[in-house]
Coordinates of N, CA and C in Angstrom, one line a residue:
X116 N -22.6 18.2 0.3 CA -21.8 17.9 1.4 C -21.9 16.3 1.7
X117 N -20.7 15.5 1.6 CA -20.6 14.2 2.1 C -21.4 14.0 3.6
X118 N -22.0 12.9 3.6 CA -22.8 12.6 5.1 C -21.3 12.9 6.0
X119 N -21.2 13.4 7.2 CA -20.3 13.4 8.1 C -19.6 14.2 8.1
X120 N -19.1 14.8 6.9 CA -18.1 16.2 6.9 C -18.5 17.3 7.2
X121 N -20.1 17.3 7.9 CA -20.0 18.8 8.3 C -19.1 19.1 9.6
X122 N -18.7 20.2 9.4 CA -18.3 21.1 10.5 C -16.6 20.1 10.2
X123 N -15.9 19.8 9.1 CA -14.9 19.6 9.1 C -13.6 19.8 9.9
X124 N -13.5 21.2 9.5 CA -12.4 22.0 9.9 C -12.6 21.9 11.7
X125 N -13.3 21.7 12.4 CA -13.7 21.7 13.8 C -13.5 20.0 14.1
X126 N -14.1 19.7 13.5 CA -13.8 18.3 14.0 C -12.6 17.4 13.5
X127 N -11.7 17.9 12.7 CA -10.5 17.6 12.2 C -9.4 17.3 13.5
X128 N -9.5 18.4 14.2 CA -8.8 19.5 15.2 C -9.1 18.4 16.3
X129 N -9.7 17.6 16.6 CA -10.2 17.0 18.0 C -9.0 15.8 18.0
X130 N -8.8 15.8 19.2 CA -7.4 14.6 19.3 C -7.3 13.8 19.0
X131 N -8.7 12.9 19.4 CA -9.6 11.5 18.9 C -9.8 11.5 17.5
X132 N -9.6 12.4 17.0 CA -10.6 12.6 15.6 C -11.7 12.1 15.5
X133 N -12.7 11.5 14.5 CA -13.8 11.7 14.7 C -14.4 11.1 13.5
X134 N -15.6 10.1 14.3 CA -16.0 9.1 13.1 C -17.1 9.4 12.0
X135 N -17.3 8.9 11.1 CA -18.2 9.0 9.9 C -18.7 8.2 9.8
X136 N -20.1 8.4 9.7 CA -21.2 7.4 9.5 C -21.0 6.5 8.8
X137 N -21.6 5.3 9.1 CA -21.8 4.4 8.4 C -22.6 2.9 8.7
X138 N -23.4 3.8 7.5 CA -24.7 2.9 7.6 C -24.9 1.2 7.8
X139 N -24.1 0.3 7.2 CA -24.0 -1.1 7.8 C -23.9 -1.1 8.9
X140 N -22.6 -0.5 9.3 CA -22.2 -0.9 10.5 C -23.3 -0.1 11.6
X141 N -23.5 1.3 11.1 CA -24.3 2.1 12.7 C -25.8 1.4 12.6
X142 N -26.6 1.3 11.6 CA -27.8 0.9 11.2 C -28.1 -0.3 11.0
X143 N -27.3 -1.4 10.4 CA -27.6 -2.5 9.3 C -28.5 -2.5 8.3
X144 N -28.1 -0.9 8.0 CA -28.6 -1.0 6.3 C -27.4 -1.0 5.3
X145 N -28.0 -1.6 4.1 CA -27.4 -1.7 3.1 C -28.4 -1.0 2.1
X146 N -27.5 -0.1 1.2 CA -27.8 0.5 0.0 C -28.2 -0.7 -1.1
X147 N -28.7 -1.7 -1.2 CA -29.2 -2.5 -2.4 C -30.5 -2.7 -2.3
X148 N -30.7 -3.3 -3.7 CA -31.9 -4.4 -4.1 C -32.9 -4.9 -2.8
X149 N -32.0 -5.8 -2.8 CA -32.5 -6.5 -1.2 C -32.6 -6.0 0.4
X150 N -31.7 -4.4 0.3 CA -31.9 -4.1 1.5 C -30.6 -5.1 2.3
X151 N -30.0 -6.2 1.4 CA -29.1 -6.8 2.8 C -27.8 -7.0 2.1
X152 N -26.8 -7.3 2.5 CA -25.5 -7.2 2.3 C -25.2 -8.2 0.8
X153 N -24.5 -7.6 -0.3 CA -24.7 -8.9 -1.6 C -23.0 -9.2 -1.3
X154 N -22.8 -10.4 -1.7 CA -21.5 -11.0 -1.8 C -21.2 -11.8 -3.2
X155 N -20.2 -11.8 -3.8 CA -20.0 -11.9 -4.5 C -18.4 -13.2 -4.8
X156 N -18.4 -13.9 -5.1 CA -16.9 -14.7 -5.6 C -16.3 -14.3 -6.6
X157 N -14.8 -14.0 -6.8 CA -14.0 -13.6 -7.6 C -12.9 -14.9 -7.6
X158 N -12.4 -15.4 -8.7 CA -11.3 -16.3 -8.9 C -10.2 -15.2 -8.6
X159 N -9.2 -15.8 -8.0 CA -8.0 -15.0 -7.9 C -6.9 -15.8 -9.0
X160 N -6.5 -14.6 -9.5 CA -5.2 -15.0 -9.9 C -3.7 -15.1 -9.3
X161 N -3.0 -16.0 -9.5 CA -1.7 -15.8 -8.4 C -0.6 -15.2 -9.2
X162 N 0.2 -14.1 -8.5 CA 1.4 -13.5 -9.3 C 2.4 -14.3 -9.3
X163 N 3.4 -15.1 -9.9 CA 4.6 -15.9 -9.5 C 5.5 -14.5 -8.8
X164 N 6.0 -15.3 -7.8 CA 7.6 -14.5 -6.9 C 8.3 -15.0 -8.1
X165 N 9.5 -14.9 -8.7 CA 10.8 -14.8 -9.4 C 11.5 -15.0 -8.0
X166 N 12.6 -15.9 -8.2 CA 13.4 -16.2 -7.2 C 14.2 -15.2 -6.7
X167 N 14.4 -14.4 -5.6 CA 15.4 -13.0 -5.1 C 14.5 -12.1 -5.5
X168 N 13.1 -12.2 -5.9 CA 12.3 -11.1 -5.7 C 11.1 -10.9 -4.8
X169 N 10.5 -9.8 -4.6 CA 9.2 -9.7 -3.5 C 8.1 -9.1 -4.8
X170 N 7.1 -9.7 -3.8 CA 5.6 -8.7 -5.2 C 5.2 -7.8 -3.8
X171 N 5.2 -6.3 -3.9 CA 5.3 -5.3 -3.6 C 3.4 -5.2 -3.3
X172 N 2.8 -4.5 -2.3 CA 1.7 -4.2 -2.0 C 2.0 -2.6 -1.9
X173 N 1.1 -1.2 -2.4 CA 1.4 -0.2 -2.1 C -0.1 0.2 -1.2
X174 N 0.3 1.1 -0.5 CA -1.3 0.9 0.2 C -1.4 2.5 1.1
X175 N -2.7 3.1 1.6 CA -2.3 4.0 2.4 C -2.0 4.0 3.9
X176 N -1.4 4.9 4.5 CA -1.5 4.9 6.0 C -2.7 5.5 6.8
X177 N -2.8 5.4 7.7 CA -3.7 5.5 8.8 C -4.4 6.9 8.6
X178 N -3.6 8.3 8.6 CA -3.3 9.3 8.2 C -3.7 9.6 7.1
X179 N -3.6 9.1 5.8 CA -4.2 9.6 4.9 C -5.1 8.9 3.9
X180 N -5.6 10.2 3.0 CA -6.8 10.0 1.9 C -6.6 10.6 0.7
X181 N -6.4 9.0 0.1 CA -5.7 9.0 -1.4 C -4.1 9.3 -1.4
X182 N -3.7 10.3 -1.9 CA -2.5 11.0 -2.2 C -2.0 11.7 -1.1
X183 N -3.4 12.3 0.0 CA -2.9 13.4 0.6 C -2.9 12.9 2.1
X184 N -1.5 13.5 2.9 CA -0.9 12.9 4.0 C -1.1 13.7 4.8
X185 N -2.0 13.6 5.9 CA -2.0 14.2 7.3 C -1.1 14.2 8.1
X186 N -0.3 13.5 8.3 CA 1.1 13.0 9.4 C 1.8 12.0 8.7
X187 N 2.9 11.7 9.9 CA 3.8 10.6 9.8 C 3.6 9.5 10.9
X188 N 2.4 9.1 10.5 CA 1.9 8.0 11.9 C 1.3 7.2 11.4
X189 N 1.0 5.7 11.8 CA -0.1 5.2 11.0 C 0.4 4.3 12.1
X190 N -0.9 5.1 13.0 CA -1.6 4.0 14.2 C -2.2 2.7 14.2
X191 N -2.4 2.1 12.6 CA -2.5 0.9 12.8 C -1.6 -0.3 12.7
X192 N -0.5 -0.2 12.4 CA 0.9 -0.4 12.2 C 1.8 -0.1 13.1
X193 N 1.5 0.9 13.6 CA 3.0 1.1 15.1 C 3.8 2.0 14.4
X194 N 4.0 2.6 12.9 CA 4.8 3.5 12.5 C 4.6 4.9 13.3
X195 N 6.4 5.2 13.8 CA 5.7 6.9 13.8 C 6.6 7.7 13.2
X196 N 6.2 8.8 12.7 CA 7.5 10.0 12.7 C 8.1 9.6 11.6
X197 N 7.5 8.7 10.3 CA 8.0 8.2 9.1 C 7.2 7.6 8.0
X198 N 7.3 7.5 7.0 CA 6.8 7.0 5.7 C 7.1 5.8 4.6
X199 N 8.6 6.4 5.1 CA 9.4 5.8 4.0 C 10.0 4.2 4.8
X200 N 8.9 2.9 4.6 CA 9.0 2.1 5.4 C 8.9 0.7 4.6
X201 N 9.0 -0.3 5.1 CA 8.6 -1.6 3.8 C 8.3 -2.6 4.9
X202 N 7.0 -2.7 5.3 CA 6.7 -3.8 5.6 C 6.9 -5.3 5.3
X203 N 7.7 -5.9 6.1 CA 8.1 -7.0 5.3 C 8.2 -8.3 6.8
X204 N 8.2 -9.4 6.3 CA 8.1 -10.7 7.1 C 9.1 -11.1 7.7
X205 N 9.2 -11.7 9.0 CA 10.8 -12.1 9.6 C 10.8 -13.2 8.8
X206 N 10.7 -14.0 8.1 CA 11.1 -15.1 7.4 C 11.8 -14.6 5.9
X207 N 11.2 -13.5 5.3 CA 11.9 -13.0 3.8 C 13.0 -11.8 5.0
X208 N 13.0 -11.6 6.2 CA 14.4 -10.6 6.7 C 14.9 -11.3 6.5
X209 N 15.4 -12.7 7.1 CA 16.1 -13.8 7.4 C 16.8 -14.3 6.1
X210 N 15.7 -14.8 5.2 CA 16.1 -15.3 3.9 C 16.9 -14.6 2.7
X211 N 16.4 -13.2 3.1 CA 17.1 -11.9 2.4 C 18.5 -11.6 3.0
X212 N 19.1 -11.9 4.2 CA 20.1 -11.6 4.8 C 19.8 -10.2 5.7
X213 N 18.5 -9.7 6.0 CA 18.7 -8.2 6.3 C 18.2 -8.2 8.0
X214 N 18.0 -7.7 8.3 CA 17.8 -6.7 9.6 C 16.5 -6.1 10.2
X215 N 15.9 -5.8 11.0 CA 15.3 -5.1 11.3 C 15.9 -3.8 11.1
X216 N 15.3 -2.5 10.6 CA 15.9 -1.1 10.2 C 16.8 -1.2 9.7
X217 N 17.1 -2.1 9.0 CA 17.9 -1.8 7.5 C 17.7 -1.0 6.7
X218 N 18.5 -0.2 5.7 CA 17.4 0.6 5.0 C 18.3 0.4 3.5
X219 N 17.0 -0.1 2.7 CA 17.1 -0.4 1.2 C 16.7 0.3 0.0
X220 N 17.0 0.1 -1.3 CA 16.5 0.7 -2.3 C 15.2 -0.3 -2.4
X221 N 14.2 0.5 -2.8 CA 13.0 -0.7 -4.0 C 13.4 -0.4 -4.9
X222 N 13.6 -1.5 -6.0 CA 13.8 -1.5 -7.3 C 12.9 -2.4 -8.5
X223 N 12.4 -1.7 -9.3 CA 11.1 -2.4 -10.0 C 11.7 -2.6 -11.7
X224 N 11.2 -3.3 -12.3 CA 11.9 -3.5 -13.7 C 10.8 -3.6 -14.6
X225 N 10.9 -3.2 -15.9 CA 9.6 -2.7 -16.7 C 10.2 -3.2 -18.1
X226 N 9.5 -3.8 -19.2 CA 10.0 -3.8 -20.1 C 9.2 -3.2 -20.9
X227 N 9.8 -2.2 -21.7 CA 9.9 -1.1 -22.5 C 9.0 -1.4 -23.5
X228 N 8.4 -0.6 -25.0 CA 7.6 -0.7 -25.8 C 8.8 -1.3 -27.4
X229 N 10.0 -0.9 -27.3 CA 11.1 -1.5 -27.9 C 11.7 -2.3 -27.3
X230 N 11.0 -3.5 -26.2 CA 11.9 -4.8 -25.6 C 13.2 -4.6 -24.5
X231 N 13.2 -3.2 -24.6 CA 14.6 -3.2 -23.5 C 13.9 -3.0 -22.2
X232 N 14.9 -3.0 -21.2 CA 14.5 -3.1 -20.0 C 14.3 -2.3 -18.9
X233 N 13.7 -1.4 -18.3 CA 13.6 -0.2 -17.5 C 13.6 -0.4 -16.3
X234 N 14.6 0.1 -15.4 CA 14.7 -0.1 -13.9 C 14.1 1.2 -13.4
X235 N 13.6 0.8 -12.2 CA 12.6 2.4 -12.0 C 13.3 2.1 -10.3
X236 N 13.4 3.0 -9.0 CA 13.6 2.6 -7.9 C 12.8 4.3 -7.0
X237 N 12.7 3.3 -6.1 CA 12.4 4.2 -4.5 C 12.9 4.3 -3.6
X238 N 14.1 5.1 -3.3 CA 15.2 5.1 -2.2 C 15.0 5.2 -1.0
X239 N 15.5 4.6 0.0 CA 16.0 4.8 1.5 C 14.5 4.2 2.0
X240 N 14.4 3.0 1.7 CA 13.5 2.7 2.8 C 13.6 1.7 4.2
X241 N 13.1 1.9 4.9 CA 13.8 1.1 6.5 C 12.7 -0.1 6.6
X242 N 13.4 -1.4 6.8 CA 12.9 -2.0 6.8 C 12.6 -2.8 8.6
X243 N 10.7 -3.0 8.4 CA 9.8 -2.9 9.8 C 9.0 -4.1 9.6
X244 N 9.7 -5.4 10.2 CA 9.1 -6.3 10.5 C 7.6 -6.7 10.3
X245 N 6.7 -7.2 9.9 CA 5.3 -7.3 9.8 C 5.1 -8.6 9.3
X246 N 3.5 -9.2 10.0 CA 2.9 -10.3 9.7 C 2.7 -10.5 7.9
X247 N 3.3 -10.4 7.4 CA 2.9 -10.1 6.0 C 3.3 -11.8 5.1
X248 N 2.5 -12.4 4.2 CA 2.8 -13.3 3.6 C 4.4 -13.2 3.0
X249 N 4.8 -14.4 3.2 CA 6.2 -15.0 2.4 C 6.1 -14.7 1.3
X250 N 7.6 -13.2 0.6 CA 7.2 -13.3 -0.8 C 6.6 -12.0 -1.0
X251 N 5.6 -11.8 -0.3 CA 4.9 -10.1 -0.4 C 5.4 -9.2 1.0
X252 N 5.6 -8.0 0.6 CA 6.0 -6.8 1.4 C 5.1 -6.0 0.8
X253 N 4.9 -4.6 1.9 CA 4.4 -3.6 1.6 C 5.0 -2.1 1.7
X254 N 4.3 -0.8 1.1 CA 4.8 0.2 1.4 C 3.8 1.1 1.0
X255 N 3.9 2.5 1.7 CA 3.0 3.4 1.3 C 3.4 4.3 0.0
X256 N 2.4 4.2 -0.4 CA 2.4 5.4 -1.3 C 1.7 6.8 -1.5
X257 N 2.0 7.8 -1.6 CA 2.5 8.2 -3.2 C 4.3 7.8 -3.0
X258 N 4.9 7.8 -1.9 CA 6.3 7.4 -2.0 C 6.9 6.2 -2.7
X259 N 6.3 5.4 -3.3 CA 5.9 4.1 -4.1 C 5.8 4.7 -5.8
X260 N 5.2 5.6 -5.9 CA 5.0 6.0 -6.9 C 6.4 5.5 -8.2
X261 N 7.0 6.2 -8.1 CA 8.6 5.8 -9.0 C 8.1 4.7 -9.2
X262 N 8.3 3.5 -8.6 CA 8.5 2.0 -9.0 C 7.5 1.6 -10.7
X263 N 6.5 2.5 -10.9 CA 5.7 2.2 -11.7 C 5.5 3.0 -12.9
X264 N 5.5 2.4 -13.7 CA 5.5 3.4 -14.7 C 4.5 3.7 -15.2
X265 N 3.7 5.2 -15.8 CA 2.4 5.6 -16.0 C 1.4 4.7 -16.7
X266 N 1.9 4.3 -17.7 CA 1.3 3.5 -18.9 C 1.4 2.5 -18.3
X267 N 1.9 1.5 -17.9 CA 1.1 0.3 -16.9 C -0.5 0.9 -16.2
X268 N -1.1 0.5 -16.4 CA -3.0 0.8 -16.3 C -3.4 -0.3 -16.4
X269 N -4.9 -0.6 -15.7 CA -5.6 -1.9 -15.3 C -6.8 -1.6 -16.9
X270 N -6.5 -2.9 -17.0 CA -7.4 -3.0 -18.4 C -8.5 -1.5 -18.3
X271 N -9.8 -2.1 -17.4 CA -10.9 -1.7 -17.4 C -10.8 -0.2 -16.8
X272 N -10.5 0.2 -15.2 CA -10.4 1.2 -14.9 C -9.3 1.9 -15.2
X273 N -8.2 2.1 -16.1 CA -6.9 2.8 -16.1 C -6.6 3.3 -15.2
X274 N -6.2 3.0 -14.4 CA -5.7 3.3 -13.0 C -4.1 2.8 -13.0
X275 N -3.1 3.2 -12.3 CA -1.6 2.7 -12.3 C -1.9 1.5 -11.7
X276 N -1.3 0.4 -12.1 CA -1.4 -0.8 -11.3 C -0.1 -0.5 -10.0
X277 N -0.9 -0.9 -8.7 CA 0.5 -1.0 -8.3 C -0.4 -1.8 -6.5
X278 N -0.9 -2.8 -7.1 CA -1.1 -3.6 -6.0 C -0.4 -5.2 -5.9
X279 N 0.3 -5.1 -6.9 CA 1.2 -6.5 -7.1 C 2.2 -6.2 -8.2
X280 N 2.8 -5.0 -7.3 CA 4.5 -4.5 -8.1 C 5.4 -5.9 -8.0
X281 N 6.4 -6.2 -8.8 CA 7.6 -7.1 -8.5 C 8.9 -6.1 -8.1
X282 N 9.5 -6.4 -7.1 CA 10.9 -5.6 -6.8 C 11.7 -6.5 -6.3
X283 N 13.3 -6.1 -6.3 CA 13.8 -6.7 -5.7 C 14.5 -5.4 -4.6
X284 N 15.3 -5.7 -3.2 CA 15.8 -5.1 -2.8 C 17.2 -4.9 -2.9
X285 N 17.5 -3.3 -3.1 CA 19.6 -3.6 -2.2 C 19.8 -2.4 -1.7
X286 N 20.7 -3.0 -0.8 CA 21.2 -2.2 0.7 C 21.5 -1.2 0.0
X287 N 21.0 0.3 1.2 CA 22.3 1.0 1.1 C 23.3 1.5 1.9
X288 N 24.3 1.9 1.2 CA 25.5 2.0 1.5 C 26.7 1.2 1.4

């Protein structure tokens, strides 16, 4: 049994829901060597934006764990009653021509193992203002899913990459 999940199904159910341990923060302990917090530096790499395109962040909501969706809310964000959303910056609405609640295709492009070119998309999403860097937008997934194709995998972990998708948008209708 995970620390915290007992009595689940009971404490799912409470309005508040209900927190899970954790030992940094309740304690100030850390699971290491040293007993104290280890930090680490990573070089970042930078994705180029393509001119008329966004690099795509997929990420979960408030609501859920992993794949699986409790609601249509994500109380950290202000969404309610929906999923299908694309966080994006008033400076790329503006520069894009669009709207608050506009609602667009994602469209992602893949090139093929024979050189041609594969368009993959994620329909009907409304577009919801956010502090988000010029250039990057976000969205939840598994609704994200489409844009990526299986065989895109991260060297080491094979996992789908899909934390710096390239898309571009178009309206619909």
């Amino acid at each position: 049994m995970i620390p915290g999940f007992e009595d689940f199904n009971r404490k799912v159910r409470r309005p508040d829901g209900f927190g899970l341990p954790h030992p940094p923060r309740d304690e100030r302990r850390f699971d290491t060597g040293t007993g104290k917090a280890n930090f680490t530096v990573n070089d970042l790499s930078w994705v180029p934006v393509p001119a008329g395109k966004l690099i795509l962040q997929t990420m979960r909501s408030h609501d859920q764990y992993n794949t699986t969706i409790y609601g249509l809310d994500d109380r950290y964000r202000g969404v309610k009653g929906g999923r299908r959303v694309l966080f994006i910056s008033a400076e790329d609405l503006e520069s894009f021509g669009y709207a608050a609640g506009d609602r667009v295709d994602l469209v992602s492009e893949w090139t093929t193992a024979d050189g041609s070119v594969e368009e993959r998309r994620a329909e009907d999403f409304r577009l919801v203002p956010y502090p988000t860097p010029v250039g990057n937008v976000a969205a939840y997934y598994p609704e994200t899913n489409p844009l990526i194709p299986l065989d895109h995998v991260a060297r080491k972990s094979n996992t789908p990459v899909s934390k710096a998708v390239t898309i571009r948008l178009e309206k619909r209708g």
